[in-house]
Coordinates of C-alpha atoms and ligand atoms in Angstrom, one line a residue:
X264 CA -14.2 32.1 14.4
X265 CA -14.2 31.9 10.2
X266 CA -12.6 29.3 9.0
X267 CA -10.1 31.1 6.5
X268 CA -7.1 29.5 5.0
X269 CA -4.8 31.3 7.5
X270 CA -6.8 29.9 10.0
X271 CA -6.3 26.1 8.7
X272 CA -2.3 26.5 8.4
X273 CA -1.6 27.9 11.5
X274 CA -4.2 25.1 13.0
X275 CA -2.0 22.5 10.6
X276 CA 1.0 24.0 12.1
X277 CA 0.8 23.8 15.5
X278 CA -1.1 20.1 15.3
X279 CA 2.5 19.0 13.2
X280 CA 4.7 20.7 15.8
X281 CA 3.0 18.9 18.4
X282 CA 3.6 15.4 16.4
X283 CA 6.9 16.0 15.4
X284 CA 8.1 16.5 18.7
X285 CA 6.2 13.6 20.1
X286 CA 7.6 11.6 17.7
X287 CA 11.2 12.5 16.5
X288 CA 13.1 10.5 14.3
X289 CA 9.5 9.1 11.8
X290 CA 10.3 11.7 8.8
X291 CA 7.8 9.2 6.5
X292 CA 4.9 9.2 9.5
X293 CA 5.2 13.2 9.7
X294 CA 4.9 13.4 6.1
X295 CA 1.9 10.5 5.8
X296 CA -0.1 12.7 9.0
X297 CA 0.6 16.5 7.1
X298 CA -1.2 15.2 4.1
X299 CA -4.1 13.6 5.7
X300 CA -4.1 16.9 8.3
X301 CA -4.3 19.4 5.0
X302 CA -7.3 17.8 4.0
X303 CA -8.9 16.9 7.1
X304 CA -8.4 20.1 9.6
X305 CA -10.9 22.1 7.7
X306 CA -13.4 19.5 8.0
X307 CA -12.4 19.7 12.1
X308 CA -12.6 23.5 12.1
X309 CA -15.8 23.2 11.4
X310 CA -17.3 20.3 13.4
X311 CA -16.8 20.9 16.6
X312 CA -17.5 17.4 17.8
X313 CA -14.7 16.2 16.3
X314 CA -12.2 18.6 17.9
X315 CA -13.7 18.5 21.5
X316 CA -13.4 14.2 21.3
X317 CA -9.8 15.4 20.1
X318 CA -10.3 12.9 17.1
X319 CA -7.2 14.0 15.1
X320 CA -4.2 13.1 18.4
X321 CA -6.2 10.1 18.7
X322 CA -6.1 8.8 14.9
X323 CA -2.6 9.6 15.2
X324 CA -1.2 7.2 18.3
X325 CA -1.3 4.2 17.1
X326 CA -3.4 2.0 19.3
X327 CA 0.0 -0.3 20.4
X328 CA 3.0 -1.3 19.2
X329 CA 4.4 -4.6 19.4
X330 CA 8.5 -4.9 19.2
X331 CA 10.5 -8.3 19.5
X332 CA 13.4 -9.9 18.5
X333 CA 13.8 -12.4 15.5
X334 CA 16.9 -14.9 16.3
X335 CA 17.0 -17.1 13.3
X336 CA 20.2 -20.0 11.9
X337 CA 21.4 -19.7 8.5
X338 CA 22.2 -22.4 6.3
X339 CA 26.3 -21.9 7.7
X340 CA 24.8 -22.4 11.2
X341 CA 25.6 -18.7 11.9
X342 CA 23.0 -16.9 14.3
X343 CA 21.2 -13.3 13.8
X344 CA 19.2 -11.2 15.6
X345 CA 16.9 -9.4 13.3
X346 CA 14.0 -6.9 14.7
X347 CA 10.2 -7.3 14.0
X348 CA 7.3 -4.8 14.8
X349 CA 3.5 -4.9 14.4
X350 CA 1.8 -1.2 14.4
X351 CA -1.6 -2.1 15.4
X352 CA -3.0 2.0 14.8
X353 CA -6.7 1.8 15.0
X354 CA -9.6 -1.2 15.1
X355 CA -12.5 1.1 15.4
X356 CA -14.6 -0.5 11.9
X357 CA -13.0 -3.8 12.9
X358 CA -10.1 -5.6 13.1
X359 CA -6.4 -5.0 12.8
X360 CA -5.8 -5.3 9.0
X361 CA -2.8 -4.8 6.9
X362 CA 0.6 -6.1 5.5
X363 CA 3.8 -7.4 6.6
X364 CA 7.0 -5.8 5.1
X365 CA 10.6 -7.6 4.5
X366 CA 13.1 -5.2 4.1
X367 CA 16.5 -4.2 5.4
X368 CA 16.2 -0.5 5.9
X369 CA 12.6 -1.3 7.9
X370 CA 12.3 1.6 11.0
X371 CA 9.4 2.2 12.8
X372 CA 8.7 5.1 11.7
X373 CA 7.9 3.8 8.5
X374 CA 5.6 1.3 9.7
X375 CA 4.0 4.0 11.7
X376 CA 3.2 6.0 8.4
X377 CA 2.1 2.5 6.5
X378 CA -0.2 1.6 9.7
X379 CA -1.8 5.1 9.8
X380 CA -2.6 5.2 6.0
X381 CA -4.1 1.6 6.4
X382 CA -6.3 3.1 8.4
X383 CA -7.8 5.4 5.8
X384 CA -7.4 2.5 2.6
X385 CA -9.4 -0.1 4.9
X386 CA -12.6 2.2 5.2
X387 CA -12.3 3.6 1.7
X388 CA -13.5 -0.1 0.7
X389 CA -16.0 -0.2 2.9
X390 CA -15.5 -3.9 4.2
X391 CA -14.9 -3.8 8.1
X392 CA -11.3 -3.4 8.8
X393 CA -9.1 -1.5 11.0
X394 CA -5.5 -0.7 10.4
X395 CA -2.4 -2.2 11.0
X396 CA 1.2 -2.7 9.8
X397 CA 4.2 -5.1 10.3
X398 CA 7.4 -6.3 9.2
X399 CA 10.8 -6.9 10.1
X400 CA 14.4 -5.1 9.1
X401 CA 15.3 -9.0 8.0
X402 CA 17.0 -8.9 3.9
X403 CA 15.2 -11.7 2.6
X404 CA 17.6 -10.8 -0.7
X405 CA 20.0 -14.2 -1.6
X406 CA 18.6 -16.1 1.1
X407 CA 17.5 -19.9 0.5
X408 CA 14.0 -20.9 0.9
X409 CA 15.3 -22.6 3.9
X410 CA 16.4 -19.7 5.7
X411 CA 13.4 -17.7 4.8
X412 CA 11.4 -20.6 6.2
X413 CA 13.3 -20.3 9.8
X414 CA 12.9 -16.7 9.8
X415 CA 9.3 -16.9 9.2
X416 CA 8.5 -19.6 11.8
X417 CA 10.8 -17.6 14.4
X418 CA 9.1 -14.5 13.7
X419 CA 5.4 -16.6 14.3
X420 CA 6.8 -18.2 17.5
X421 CA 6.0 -14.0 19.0
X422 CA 3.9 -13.0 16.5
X423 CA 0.9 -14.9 16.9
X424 CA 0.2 -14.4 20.6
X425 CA -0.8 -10.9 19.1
X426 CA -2.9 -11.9 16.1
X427 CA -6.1 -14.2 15.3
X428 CA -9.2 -14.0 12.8
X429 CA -10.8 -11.5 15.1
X430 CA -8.0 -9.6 16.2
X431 CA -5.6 -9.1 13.6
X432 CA -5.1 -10.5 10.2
X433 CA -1.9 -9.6 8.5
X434 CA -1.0 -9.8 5.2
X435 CA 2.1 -9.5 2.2
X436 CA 3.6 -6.2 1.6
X437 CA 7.4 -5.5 0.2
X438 CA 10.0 -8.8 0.5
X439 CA 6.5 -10.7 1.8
X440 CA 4.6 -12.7 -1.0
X441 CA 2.8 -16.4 -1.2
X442 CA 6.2 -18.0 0.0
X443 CA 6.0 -15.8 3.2
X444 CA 3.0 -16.7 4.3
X445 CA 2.6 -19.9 3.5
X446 CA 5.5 -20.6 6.2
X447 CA 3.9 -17.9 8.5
X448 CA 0.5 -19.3 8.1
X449 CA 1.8 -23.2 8.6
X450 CA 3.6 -22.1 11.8
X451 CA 0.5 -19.9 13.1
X452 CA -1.5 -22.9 12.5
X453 CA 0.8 -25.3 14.4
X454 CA 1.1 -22.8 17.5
X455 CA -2.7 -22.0 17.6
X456 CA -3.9 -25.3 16.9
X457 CA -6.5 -23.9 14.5
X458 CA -7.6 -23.1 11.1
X459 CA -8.9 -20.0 10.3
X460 CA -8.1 -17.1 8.2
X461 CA -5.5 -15.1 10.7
X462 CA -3.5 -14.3 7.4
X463 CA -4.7 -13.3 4.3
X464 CA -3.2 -13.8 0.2
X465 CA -2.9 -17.6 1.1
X466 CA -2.3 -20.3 -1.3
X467 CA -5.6 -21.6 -3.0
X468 CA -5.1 -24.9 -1.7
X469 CA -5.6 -23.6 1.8
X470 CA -7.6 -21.1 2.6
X471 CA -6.4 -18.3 -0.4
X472 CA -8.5 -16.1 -2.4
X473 CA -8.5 -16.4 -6.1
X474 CA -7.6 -12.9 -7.2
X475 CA -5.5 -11.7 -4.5
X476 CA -2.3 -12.2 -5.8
X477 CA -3.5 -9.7 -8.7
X478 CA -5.8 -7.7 -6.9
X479 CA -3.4 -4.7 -6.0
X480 CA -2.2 -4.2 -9.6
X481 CA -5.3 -4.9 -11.1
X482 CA -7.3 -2.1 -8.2
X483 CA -4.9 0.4 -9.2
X484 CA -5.8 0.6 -12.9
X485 CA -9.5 0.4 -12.5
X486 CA -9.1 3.0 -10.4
X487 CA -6.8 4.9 -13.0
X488 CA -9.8 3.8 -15.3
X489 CA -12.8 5.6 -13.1
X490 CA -10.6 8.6 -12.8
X491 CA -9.6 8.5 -17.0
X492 CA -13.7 7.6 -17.4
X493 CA -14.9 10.5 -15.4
X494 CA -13.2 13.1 -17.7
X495 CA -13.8 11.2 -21.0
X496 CA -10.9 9.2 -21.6
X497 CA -10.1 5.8 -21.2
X498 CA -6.6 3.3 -20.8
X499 CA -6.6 1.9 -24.1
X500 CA -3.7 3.4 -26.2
X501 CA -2.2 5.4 -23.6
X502 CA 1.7 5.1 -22.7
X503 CA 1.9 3.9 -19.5
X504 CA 5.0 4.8 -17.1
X505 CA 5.5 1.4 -14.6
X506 CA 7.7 1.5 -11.6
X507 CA 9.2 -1.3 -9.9
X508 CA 8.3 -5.1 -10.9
X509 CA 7.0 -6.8 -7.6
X510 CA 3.6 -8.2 -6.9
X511 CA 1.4 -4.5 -7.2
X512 CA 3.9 -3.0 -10.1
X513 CA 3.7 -6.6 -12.8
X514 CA -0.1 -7.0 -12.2
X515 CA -0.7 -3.5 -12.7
X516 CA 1.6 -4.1 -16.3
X517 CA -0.9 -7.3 -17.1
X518 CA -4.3 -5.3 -16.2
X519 CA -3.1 -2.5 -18.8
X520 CA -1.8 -4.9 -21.5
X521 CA -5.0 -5.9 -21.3
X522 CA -6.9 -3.1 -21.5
X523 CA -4.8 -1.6 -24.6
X524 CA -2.1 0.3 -22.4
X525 CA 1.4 0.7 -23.5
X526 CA 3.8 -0.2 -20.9
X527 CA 6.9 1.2 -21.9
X528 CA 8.9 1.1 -18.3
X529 CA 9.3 -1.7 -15.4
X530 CA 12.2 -1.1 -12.6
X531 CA 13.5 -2.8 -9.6
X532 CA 16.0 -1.8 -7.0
X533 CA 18.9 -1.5 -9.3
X534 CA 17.5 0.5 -12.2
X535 CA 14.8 0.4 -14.9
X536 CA 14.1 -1.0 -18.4
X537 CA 12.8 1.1 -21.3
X538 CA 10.7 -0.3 -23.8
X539 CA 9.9 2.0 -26.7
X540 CA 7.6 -0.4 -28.3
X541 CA 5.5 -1.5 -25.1
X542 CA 5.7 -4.5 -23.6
X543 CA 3.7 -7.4 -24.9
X544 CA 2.6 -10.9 -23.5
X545 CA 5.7 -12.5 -23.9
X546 CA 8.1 -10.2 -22.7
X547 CA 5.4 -9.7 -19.5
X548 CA 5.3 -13.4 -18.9
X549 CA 8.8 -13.3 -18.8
X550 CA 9.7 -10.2 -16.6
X551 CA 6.4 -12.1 -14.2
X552 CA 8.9 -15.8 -14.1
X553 CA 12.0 -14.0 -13.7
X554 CA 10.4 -11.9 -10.7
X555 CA 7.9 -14.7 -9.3
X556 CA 10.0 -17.4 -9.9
X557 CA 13.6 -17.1 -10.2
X558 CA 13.6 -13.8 -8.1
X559 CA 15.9 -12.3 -10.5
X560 CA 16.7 -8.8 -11.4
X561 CA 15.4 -6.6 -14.2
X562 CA 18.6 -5.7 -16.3
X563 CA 17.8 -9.8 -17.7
X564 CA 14.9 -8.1 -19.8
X565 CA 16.8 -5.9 -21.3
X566 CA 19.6 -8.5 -22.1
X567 CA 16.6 -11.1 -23.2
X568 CA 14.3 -8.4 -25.2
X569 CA 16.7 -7.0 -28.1
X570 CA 15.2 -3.3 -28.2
X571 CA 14.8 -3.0 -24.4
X572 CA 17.2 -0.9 -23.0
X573 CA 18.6 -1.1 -18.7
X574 CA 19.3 2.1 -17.2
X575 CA 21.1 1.5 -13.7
X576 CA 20.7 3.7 -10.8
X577 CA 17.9 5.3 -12.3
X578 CA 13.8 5.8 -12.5
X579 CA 11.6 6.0 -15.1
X580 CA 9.8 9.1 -14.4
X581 CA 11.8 11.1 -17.6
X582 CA 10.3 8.7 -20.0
X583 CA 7.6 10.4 -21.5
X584 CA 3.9 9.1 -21.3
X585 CA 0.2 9.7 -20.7
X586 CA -0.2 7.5 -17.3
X587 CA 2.1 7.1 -14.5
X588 CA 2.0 3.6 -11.9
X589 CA 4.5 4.6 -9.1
X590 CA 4.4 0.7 -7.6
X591 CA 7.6 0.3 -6.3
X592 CA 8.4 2.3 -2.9
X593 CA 7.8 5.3 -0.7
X594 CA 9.2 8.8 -2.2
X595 CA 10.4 7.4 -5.3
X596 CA 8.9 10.1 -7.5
X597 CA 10.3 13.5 -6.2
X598 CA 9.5 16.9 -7.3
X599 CA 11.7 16.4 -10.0
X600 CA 10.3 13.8 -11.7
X601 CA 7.0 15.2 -10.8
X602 CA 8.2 18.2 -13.4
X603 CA 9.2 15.7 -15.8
X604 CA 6.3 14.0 -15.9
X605 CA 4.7 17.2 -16.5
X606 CA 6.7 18.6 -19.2
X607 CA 5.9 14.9 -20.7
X608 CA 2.3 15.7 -20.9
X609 CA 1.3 13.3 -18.1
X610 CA -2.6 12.7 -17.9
X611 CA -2.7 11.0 -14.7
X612 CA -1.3 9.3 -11.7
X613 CA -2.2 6.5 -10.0
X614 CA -0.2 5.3 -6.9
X615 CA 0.1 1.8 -6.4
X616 CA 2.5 1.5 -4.0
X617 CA 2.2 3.7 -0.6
X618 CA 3.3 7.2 -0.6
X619 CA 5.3 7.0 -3.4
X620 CA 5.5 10.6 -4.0
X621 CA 6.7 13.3 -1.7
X622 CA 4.6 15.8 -0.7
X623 CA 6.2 18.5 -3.0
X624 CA 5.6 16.4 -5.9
X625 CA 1.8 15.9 -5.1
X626 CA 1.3 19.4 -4.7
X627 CA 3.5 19.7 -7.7
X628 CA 1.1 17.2 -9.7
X629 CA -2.0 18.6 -8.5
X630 CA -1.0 22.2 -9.3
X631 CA -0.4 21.3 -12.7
X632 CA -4.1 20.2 -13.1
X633 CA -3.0 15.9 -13.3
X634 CA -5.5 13.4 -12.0
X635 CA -4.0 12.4 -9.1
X636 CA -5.1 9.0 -7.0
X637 CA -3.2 8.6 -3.6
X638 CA -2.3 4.8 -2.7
X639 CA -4.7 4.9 0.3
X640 CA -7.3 5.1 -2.6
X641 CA -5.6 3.6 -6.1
X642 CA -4.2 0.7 -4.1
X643 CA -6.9 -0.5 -1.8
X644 CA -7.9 -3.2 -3.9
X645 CA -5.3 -5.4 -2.1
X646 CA -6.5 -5.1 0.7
X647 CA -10.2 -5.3 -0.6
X648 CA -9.8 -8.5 -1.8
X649 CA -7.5 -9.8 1.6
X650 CA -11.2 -8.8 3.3
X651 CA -13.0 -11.2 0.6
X652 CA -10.9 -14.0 1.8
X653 CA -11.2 -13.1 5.2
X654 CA -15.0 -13.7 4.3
X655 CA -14.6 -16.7 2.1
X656 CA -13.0 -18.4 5.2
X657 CA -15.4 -17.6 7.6
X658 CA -17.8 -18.7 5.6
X659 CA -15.7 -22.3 4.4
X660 CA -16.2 -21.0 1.3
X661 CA -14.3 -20.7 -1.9
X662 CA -15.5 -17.8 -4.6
X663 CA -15.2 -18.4 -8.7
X664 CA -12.5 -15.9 -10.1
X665 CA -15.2 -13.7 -11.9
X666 CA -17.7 -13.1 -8.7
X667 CA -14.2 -11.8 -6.8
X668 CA -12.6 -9.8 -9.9
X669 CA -16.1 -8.4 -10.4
X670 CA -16.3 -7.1 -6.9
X671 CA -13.0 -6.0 -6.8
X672 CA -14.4 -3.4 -10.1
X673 CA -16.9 -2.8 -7.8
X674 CA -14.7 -1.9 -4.9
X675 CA -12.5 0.1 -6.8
X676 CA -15.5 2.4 -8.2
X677 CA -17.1 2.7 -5.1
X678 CA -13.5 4.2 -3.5
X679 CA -13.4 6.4 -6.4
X680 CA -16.9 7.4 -6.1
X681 CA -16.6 8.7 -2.2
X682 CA -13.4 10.5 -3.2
X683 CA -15.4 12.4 -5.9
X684 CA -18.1 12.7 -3.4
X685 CA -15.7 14.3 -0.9
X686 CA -13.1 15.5 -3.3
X687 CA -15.4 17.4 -5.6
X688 CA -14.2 20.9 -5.8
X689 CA -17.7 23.9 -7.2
X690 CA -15.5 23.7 -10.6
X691 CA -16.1 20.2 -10.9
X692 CA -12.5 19.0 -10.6
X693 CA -12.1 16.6 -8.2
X694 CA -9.2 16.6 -5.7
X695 CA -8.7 13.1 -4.7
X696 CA -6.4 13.2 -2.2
X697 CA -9.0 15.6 -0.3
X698 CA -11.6 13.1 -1.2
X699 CA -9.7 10.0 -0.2
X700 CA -8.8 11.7 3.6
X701 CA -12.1 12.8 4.0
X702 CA -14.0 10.0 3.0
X703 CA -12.0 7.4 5.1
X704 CA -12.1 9.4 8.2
X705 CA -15.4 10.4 8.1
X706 CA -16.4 6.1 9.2
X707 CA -13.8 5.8 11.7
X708 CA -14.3 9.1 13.6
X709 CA -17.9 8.5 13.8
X710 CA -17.1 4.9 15.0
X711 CA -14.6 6.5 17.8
X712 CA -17.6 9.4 18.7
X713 CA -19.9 6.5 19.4
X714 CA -17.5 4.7 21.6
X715 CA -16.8 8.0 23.8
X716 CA -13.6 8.1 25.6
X717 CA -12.2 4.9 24.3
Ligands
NDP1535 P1 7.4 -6.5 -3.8 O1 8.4 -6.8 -2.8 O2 6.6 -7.6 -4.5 O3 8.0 -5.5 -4.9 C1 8.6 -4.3 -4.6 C2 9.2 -3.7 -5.8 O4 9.7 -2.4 -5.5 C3 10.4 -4.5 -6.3 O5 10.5 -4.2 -7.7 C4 11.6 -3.8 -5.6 O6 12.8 -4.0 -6.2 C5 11.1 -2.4 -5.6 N1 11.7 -1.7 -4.4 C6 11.5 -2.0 -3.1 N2 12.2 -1.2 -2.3 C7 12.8 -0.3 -3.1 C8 13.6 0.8 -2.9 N3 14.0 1.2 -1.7 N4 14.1 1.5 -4.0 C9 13.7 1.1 -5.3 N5 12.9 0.1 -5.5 C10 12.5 -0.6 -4.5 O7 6.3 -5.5 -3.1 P2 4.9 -5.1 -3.5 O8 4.8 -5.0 -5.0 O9 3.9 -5.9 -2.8 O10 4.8 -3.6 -2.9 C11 5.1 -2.4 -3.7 C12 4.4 -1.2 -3.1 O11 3.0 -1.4 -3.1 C13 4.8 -1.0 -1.6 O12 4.7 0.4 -1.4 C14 3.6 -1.6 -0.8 O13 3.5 -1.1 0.4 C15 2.5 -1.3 -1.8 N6 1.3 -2.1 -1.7 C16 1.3 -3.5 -1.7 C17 0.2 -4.2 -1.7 C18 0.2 -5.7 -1.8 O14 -0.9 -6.3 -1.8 N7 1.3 -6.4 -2.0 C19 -1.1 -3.6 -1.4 C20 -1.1 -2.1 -1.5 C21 0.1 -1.5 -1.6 P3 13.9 -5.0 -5.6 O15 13.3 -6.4 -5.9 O16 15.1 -4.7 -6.3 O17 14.0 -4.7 -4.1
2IT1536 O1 -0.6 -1.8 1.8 C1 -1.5 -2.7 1.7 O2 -2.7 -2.4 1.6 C2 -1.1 -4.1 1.7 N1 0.1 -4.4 1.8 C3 -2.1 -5.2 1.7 C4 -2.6 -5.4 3.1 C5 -3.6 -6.6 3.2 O3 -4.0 -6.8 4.4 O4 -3.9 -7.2 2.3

């Protein structure tokens, strides 16, 4: 039978009926599988192989699910209960790989959607990963470092009977940075009686990659820079729209300081700042302290910074610019602000956080002829550079910051390369959602055809 367009949607339709009802209740997993499905059932239609090893179900059942409790004291001697999962979805190119989220409206289902894009994001960089995710419904917010501490080790006392350098290496994501695994990785340590790299974005005095702290927020612009390059244009002078102010979101704001970019936006949970006149070293170095270090909250810019204004409950998609940098959350740039930003003129969009925008907006986006970079391609440095330090510590070896940043730039154009390869439409635009699905998928489905009924 041709494969028309009919042909593909009713094939889409029936595959999302059949996953919606096996799993009800996962509204961000459904979303996360209809856009990879989009792009990839045509490619299915056509290769029979594919269909007949029934690759699609199986990419989309996670390979298990582990679920536990977290009981935990607080510094008043009070007890909780908190839940923690680990999605481990697919270790066809290698093993488990992905992050660890902290936050207090955690499900499954969004873990699901996180684990399955992980998936994609780990082959896009070509290093031998599978994909996993993790985390825990626990609100590290106003907690001591004491309590975090407990939590962590609590959480390791179940958590490492399921992980190991060759199994499963998990990583920071949301509510998890360098404090969070420094106390997971000290309590691994002690329970396995080892040292090896079973988590990655360490400290650099044992085990950590130079780099990884940055590598997400720097990934994301060199990828915004491939797609700017391709089409003749480039970062330097452009208004730059930022959201959030977390670990992808301020080293995304460094990279294009850098690089001549004018960050006029930052947010956090509780609104964003404005900028008109771009933020500059000093006022980055201070939004980076009062976020690193004092884990404060972003209205302080705007009461440090005369000429920096807070605007609470809201996002900083209205504010016009050239680039847009959704790093903050999933669906926090609806179709809405997809409009906006193209009212505004917007140029491009790079996502470095993970499905930041809803599906409506993305069609929206593309419509509207923006260069548009999904997470599971913009954002894969992260994780690119997590696989460097896996090597550096299998190897006992430490890397100079130039030989990792220079193959993180390699990374991040190799990922943009295979989405043009796969993306590339016969006008010569390139549709890099399309390319990103495809081009991860392609790796692990001939990995599971090899296997055979695995
Ligand atoms: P952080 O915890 O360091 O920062 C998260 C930021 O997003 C904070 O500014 C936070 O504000 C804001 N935020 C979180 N939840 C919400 C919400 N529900 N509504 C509005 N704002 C929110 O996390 P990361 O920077 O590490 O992660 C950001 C995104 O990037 C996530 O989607 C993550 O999955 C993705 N990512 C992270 C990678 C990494 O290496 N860390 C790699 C690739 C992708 P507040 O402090 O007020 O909560
Ligand atoms: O979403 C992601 O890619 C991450 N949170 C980083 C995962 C990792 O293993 O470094």
């Amino acid at each position: 039978m041709e494969v028309t367009d009919q042909r593909v949607r009713q094939e889409v339709d029936k595959f999302m009926r059949g996953l919606v009802r096996r799993n009800p209740g996962e509204p961000e997993f459904h979303q996360a599988v209809l856009e990879v499905i989009e792009s990839l059932m045509p490619l299915a239609l056509e290769n029979p192989q594919y269909r007949e090893a029934r690759i699609l179900e199986r990419m989309t059942e996670p390979d298990r699910v582990i679920i536990f409790r977290v009981t935990w004291e607080d510094d008043a001697g009070r007890i909780h209960a908190d839940r923690a999962w680990r999605v481990q979805f697919n270790n066809a190119i290698g093993p488990y790989k992905g992050g660890l989220r902290f936050h207090h409206d955690l499900t499954l289902g969004v873990l699901k959607f996180l684990g399955f894009e992980q998936v994609f994001k780990n082959s896009l960089t070509g290093l031998p990963m599978g994909g996993a995710k993790g985390g825990s419904n626990f609100n590290p917010k106003g907690r001591s470092d004491r309590e975090v501490m407990r939590f962590c080790q609590s959480l390791m006392v179940e958590l490492h009977r399921h992980i190991g350098e060759d199994t499963d290496v998990p990583a920071g994501d949301i509510g998890v940075g360098g404090r969070e695994i420094s106390y997971m990785f000290g309590q691994y340590k002690r329970l396995a009686n080892r040292f090896v790299g079973t988590l990655t974005g360490k400290g650099l005095a044992f085990g950590g990659s130079l780099v990884r702290l940055e590598a997400t927020g720097y990934g994301t612009v060199y990828f915004m820079r491939e797609m700017l390059r391709r089409i003749g244009e480039d970062v330097d002078g452009k208004v730059c729209v930022v959201s959030g102010s977390g670990n992808v979101a301020l080293y995304a704001i460094e990279k294009l300081i850098e690089l001549g970019g004018k960050v006029v936006t930052a947010s956090d949970s509780e609104g964003f700042v404005h900028d008109p006149d771009g933020l500059d070293r000093d006022k980055f170095e201070f939004l980076r302290a009062l976020k690193e270090e004092r884990r404060g909250r972003i209205r302080e810019l705007a009461d440090a910074f005369s000429g920096v204004t807070f605007y609470p409950g809201a996002r900083p998609w209205g504010v016009a610019a050239d680039l847009a940098f959704p790093s903050a959350t999933q669906n926090e740039l609806g179709k809405d602000d997809a409009r906006a930003l193209i009212e505004n003129g917007v140029l491009a969009v790079a996502e470095g956080a993970n499905m930041p925008a809803t599906h409506e907006a993305v069609h929206k986006l593309k419509a509207a002829g923006v260069l548009f970079g999904p997470g599971k391609a913009a954002n894969a440095g992260g994780v690119a550079v997590s696989g460097l330090e896996q090597s550096q510590n299998a190897l006992r070896v430490s890397w100079p910051h130039e030989k990792v940043d220079q193959r993180l730039g390699e990374i991040m154009r190799e990922v943009h390369e295979k989405c043009v390869t796969y993306g590339e439409g016969p006008d010569g635009t390139v549709d890099y959602v399309r390319g990103a699905n495809r081009a991860g998928f392609v790796k692990v489905a001939e990995a599971m055809l090899a296997y055979g009924a695995v």
